[in-house]
Short mmCIF file of C-alpha atoms in Angstrom, two decimals:
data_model
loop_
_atom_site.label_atom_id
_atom_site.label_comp_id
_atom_site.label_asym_id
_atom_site.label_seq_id
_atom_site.Cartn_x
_atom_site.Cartn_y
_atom_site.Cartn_z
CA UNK J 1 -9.27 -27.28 8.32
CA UNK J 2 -8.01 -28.91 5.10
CA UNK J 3 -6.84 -25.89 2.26
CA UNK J 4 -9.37 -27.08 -0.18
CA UNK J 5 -12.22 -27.73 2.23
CA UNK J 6 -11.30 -23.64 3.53
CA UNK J 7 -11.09 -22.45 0.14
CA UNK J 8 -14.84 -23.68 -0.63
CA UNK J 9 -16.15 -21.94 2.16
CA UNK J 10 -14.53 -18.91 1.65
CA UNK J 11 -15.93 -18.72 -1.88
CA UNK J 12 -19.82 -18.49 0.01
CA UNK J 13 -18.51 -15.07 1.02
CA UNK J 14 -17.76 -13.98 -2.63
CA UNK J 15 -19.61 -13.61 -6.05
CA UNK J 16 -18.24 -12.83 -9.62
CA UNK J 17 -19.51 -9.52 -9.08
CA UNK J 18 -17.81 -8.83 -5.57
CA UNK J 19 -14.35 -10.54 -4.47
CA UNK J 20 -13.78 -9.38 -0.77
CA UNK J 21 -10.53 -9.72 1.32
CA UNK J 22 -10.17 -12.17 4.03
CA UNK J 23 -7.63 -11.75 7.04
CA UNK J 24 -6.35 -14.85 9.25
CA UNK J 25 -7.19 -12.68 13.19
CA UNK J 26 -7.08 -14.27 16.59
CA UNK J 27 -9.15 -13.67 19.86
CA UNK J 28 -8.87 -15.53 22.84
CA UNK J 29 -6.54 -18.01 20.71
CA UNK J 30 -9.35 -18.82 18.92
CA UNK J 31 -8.56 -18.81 15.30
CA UNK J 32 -11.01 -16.59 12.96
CA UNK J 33 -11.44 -15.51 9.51
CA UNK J 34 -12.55 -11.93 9.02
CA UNK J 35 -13.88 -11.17 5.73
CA UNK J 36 -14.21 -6.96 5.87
CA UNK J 37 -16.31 -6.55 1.94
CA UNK J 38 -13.08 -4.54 0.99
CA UNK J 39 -14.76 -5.32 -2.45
CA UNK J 40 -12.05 -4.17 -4.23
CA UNK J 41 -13.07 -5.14 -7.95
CA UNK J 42 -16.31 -3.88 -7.71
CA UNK J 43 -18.16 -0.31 -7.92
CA UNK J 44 -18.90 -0.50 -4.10
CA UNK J 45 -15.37 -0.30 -3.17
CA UNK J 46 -15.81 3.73 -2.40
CA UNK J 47 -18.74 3.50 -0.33
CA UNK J 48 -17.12 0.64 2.06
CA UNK J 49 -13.72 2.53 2.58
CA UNK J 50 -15.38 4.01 5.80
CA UNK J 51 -18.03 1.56 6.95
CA UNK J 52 -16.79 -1.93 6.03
CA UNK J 53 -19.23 -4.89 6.52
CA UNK J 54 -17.68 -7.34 8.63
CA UNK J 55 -17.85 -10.99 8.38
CA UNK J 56 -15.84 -13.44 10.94
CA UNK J 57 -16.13 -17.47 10.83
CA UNK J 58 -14.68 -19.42 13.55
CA UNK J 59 -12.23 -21.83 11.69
CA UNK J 60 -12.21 -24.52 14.27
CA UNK J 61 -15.59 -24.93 15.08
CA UNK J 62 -16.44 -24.37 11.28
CA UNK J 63 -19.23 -21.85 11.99
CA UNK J 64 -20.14 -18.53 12.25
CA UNK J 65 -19.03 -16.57 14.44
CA UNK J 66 -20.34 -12.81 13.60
CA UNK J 67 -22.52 -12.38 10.63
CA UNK J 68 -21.76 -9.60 8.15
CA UNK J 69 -22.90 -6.12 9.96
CA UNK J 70 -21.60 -2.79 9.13
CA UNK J 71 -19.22 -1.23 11.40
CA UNK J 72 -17.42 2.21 11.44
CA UNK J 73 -14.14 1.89 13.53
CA UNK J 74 -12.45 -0.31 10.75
CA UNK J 75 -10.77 1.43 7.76
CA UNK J 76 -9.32 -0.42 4.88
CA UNK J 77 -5.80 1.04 5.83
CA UNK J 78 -6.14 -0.87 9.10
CA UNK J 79 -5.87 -4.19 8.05
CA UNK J 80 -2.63 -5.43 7.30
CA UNK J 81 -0.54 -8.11 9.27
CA UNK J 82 0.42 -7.34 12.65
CA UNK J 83 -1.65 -4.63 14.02
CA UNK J 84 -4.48 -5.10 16.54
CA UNK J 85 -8.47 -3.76 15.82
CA UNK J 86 -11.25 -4.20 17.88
CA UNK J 87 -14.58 -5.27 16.50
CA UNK J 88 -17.04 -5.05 19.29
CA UNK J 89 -15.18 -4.83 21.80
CA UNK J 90 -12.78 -7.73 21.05
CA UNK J 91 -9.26 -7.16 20.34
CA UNK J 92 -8.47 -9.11 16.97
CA UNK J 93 -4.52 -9.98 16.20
CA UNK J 94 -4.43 -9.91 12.25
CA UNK J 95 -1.74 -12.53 11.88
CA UNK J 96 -2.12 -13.95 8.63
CA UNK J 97 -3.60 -13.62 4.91
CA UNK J 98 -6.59 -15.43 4.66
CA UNK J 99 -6.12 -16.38 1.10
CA UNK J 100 -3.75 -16.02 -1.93
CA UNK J 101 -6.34 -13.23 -3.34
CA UNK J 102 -6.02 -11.10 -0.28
CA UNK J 103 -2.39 -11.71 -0.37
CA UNK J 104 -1.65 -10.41 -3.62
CA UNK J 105 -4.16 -7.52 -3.41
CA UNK J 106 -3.34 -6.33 -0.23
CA UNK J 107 -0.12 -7.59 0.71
CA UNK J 108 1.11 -5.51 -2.35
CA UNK J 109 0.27 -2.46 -1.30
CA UNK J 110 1.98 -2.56 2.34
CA UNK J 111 5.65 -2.05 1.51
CA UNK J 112 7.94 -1.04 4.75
CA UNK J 113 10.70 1.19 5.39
CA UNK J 114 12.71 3.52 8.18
CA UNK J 115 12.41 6.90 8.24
CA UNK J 116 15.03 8.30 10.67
CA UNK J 117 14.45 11.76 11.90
CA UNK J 118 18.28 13.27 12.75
CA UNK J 119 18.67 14.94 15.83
CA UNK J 120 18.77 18.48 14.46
CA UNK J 121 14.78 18.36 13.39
CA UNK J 122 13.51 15.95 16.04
CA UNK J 123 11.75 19.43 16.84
CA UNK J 124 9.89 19.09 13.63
CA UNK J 125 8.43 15.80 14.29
CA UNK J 126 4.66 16.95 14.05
CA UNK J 127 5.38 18.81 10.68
CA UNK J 128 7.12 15.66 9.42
CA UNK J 129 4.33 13.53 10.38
CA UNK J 130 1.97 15.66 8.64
CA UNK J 131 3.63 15.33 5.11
CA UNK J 132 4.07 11.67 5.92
CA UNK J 133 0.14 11.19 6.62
CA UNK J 134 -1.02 13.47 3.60
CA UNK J 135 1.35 10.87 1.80
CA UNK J 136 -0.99 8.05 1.88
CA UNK J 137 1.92 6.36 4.04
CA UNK J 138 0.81 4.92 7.42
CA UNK J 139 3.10 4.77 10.49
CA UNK J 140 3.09 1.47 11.94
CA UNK J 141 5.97 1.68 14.53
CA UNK J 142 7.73 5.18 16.06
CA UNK J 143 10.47 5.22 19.09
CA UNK J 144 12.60 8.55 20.07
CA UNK J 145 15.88 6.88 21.48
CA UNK J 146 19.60 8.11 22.03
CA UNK J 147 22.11 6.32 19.54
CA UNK J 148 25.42 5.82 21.59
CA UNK J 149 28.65 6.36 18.82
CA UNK J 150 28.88 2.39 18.67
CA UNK J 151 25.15 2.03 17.53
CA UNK J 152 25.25 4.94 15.30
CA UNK J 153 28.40 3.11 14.15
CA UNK J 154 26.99 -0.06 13.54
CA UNK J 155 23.96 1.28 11.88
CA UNK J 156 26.20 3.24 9.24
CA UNK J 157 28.53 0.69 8.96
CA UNK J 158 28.20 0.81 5.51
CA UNK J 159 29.75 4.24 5.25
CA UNK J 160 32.79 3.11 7.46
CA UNK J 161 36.25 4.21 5.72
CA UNK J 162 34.44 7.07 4.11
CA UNK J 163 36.06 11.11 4.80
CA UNK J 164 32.67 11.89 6.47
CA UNK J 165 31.67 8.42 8.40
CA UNK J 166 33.44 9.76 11.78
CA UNK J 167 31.19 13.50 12.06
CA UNK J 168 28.10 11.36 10.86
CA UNK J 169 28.34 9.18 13.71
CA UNK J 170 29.17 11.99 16.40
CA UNK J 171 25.79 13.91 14.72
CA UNK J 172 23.81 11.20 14.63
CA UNK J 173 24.89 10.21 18.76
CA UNK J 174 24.57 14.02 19.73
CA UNK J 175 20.91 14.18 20.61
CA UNK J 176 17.40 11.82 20.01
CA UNK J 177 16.64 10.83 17.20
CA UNK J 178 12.74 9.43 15.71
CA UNK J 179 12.59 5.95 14.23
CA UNK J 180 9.49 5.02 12.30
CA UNK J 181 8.14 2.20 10.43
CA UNK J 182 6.16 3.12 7.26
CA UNK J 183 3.62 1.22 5.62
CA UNK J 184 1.89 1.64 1.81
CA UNK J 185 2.28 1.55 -1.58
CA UNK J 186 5.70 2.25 -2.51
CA UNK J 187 6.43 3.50 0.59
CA UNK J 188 10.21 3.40 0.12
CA UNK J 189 10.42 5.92 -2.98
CA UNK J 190 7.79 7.84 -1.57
CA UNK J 191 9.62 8.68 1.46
CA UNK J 192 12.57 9.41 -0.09
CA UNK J 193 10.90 11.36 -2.16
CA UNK J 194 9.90 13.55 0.71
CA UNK J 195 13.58 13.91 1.78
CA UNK J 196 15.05 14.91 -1.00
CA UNK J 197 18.26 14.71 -2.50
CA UNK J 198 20.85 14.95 0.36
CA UNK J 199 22.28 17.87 -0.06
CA UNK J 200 19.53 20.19 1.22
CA UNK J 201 21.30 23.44 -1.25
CA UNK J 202 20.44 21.10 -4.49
CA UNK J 203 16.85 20.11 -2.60
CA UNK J 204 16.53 23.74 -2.19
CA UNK J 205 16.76 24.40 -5.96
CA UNK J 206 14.98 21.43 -7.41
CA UNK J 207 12.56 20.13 -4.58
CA UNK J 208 11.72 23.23 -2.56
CA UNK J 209 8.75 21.52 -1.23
CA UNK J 210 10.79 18.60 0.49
CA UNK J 211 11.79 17.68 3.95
CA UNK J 212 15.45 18.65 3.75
CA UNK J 213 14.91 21.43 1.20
CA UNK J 214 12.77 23.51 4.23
CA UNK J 215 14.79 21.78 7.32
CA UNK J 216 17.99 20.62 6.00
CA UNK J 217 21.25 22.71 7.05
CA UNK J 218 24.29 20.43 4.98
CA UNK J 219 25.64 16.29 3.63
CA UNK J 220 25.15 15.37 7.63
CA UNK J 221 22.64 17.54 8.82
CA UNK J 222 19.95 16.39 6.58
CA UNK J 223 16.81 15.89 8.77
CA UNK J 224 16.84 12.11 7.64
CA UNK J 225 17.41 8.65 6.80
CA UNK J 226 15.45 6.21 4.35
CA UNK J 227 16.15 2.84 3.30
CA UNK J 228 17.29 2.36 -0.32
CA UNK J 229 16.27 -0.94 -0.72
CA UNK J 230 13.89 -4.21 0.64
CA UNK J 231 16.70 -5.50 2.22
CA UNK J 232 17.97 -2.57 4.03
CA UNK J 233 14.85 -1.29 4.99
CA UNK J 234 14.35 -4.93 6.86
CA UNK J 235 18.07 -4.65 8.22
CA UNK J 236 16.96 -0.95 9.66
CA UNK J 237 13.80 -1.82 11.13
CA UNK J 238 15.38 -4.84 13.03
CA UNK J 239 17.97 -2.08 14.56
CA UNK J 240 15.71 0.09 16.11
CA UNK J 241 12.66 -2.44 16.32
CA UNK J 242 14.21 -6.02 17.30
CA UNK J 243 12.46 -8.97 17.23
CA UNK J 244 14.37 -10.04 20.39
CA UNK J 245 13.07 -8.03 23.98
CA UNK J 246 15.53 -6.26 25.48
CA UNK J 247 17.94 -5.47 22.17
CA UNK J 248 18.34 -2.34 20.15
CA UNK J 249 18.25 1.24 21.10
CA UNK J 250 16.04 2.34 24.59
CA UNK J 251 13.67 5.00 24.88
CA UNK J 252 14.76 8.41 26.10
CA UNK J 253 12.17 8.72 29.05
CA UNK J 254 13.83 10.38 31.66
CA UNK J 255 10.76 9.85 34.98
CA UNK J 256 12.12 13.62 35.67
CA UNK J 257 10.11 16.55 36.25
CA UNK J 258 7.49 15.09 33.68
CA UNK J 259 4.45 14.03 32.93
CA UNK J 260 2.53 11.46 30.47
CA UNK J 261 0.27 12.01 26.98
CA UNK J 262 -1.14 9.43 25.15
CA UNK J 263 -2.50 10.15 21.80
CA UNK J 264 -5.45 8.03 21.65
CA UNK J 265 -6.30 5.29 18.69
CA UNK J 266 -8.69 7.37 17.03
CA UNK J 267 -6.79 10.70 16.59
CA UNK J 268 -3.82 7.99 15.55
CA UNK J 269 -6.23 6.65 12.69
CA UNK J 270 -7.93 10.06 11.88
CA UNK J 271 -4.55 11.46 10.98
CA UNK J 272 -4.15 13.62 13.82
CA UNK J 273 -1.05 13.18 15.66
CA UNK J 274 1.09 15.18 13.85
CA UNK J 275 -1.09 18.38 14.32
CA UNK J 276 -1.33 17.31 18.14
CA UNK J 277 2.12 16.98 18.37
CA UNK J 278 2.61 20.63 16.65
CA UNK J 279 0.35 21.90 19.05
CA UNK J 280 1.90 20.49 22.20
CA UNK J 281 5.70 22.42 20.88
CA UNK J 282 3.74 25.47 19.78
CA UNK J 283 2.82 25.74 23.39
CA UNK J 284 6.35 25.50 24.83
CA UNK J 285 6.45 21.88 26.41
CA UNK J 286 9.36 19.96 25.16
CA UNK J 287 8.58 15.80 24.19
CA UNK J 288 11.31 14.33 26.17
CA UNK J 289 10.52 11.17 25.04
CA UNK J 290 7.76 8.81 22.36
CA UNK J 291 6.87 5.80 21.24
CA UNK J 292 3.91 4.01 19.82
CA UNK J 293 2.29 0.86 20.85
CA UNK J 294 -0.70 -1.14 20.88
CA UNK J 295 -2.71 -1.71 24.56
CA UNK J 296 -4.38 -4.85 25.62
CA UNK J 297 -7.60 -4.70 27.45
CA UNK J 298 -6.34 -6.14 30.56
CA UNK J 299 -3.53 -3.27 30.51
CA UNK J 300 -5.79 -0.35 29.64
CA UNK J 301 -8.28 -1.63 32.69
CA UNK J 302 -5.42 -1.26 34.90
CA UNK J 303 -3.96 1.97 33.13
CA UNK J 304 -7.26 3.54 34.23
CA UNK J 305 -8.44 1.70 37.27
CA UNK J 306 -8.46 5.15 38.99
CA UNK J 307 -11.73 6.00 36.79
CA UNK J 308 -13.16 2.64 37.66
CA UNK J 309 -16.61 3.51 39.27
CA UNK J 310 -16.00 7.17 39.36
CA UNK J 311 -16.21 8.07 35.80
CA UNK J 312 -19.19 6.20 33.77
CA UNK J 313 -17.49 6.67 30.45
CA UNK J 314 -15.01 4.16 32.02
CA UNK J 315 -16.00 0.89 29.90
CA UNK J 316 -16.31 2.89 26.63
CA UNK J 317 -12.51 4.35 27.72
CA UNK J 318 -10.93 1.38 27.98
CA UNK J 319 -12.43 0.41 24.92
CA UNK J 320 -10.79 2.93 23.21
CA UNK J 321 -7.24 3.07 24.46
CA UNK J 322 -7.00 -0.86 23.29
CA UNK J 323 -8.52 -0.06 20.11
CA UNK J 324 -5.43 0.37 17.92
CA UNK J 325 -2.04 1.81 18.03
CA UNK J 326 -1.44 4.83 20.42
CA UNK J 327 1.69 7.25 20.86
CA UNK J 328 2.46 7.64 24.27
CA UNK J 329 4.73 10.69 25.02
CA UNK J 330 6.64 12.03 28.29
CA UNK J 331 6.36 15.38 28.61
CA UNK J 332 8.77 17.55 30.29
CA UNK J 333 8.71 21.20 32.16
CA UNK J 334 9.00 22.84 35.23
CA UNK J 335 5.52 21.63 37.04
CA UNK J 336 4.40 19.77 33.89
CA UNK J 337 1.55 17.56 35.43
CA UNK J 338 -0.26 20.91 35.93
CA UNK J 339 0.28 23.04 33.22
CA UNK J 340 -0.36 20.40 30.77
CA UNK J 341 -3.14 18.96 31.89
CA UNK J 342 -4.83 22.89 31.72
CA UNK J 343 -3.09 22.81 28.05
CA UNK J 344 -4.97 19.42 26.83
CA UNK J 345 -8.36 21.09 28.76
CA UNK J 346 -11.58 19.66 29.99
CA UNK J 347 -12.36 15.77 29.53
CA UNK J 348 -15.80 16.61 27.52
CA UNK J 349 -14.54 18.18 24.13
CA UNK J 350 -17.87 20.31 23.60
CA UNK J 351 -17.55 22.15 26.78
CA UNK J 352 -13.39 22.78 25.82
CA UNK J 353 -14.81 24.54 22.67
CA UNK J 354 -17.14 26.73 24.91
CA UNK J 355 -14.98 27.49 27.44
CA UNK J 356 -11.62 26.39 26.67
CA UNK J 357 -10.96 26.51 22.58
CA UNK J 358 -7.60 26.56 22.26
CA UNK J 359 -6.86 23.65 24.18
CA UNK J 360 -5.93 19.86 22.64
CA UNK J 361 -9.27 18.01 23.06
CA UNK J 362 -11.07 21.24 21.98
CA UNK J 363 -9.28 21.08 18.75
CA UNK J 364 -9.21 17.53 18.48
CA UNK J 365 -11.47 16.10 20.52
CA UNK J 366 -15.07 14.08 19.45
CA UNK J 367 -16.48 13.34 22.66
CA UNK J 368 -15.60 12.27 26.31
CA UNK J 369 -14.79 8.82 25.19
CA UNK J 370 -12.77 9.98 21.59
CA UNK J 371 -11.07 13.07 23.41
CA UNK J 372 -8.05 13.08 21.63
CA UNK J 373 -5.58 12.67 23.91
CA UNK J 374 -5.07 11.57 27.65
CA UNK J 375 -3.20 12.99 30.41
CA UNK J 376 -2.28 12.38 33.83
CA UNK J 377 -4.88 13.98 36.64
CA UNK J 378 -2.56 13.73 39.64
CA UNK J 379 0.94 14.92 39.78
CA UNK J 380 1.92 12.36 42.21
CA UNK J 381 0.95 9.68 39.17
CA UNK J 382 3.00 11.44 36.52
CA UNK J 383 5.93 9.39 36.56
CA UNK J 384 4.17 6.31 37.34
CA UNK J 385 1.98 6.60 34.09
CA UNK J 386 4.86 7.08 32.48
CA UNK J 387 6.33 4.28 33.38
CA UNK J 388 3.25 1.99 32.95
CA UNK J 389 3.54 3.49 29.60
CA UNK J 390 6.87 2.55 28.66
CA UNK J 391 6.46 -0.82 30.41
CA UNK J 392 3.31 -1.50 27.79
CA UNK J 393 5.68 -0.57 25.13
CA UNK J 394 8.00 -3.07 25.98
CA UNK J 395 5.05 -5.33 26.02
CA UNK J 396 3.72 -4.80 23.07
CA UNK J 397 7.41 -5.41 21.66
CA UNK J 398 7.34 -9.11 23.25
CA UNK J 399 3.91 -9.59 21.78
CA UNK J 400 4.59 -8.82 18.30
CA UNK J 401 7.50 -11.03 18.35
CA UNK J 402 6.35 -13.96 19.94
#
């Protein structure tokens, strides 16, 4: 379709009253236009933040191809480029603006940066995530990997030369360390804001509330890292999340006396995996290993072809998984397919609360379908799900970077 002749048609979707956004998906390779009534000059703009009418128009054929209907698993804070939604059950790719006024109304309120988490609080992950979350900050990407001294090296190889460069590096290769992508407004001062100043003895007398004021120990061990600037923060992402398959620091899944968690797309968009991952240390199990990713429907019908026909929540399940982004974690401990599957408790999260309440999809946990988390059922499948986890996260790498 010719600019102009797109532009015309996308004004039918707007009035003087009511500009909406418009984001550029894809389905099947078919190119769309989704037009979610953001409605962000407008007085309705509150009452659409959690059901947002949705509007798609199939560019090629030049027709429509869902008229506007409300729908309540899209949040505003889910559209911006690059993540995955599903809209009746079809997996949308949000590649692209779908106009210069979405662009500069949306676009400018996703800035990026790292957040490294050192390896002396990796421990603290769930608290960290909770002060990023009641930030306003969303995390789009998260990996737990091992640094060797060169990468550590490379990565501060702006510090090279400097009296402390050499017991930086040997910190930050000592142990795993968490890198995350964050996404929002200002999300680079923000997080830094969070951190601190450096020295966790002046955070401790003039930002008590921050990250390396309550975790920090000294200069090096400082909880963590975040970008000072545009540039470095797209120099730092690139390290630990390459656009090339196969680069950049692995994950630290060990397939050892373990077992898998995934922390389903809903608790990821309700806020929640920060608490769940508090919850799962609280209870003595260590995270040996995490990453986030997004699942495709042909990958979550084969992640859970063992409920195929025996569970009837099954279509509604893989629904879910492929729904959005999802953490998937390998948990290790002595007989850990066991004892954590009695931790996360029963499938149905009304009869956890009865009988089980302290458990994760009691405290978490919607319905049988939104349960919070999953976990594996057999112990002779632990490592395998593992695996099939990691191998989706290295999938979902390749896809983003096409």
């Amino acid at each position: 379709m010719k600019p102009k002749t797109q532009q015309r048609r996308l004004r039918r979707f707007r009035t003087a009253e009511q500009l909406e956004s418009c984001i550029r998906p894809k389905w099947d390779d078919i190119p769309l236009l989704i037009s979610p009534a953001a409605a962000l000059l407008s007085s309705q703009t509150h009452a659409f933040l959690k059901n947002i009418p949705v509007l798609q128009f199939d560019v090629k054929n030049q027709r429509i191809f869902l008229r506007r209907t409300k729908y309540n698993d899209i949040h505003q804070e889910d559209l911006f480029i690059g993540n995955r939604v599903n809209v009746f059950s079809r997996q949308l790719h949000l590649i692209d603006y779908g106009d210069q006024y979405t662009a500069n109304k949306l676009g400018s309120k996703k800035e990026r940066t790292l957040a490294l988490i050192k390896p002396d609080v990796v421990t603290k992950i769930g608290d960290i995530l909770e002060l990023i979350y009641s930030s306003n900050l969303i995390v789009t990407k998260a990996k737990m990997t091992k640094l060797t001294w060169s990468q550590a090296a490379d990565f501060y190889t702006e510090h090279q030369g400097k009296p402390f460069f050499n017991n930086l590096v040997q910190f930050m290769s000592s142990g795993p360390v968490v890198a995350m992508e964050l996404m929002g407004d200002e999300a680079m001062s923000i997080w830094r804001g969070l951190l601190g100043t450096s020295d966790p003895a002046v955070a401790r007398r003039e930002a008590p509330q921050s990250v390396r004021a309550q975790f920090g120990t000294d200069g090096i061990k400082n909880v963590g890292h975040g970008s000072d600037s545009p540039a470095a923060a797209a120099r730092e992402t690139e390290f630990f999340f390459p656009s090339t398959i196969g680069h950049g620091p692995s994950n630290t899944a060990a397939f050892t006396d373990c077992t898998c968690c995934i922390i389903k797309p809903h608790a990821i968009s309700e806020g929640l995996a920060g608490k769940i991952l508090n919850s799962i240390s609280a209870a003595g199990f260590e995270i040996s290993a995490l990453q986030m990713f997004n699942m495709d429907r042909v990958n979550a019908e084969e992640f859970y072809e063992v409920y195929n026909g025996i569970v009837t929540e099954y279509p509604n399940m893989v629904t879910e998984l492929c729904s959005g982004p999802c953490m998937a974690l390998e948990i290790h401990g002595t007989d850990a397919p066991k004892t954590f599957r009695e931790f996360c408790g029963p499938a149905d999260p009304e009869i956890a609360r009865h009988l089980r309440p302290t458990t994760l999809r009691a405290l978490y946990g919607k319905d049988k379908v939104k349960n919070a988390v999953h976990c594996t059922d057999l112990p002779e499948d632990s490592v395998l799900e593992v695996g099939g986890a990691c191998a989706c996260c290295a999938l979902h790498t390749l896809k983003r970077h096409p």
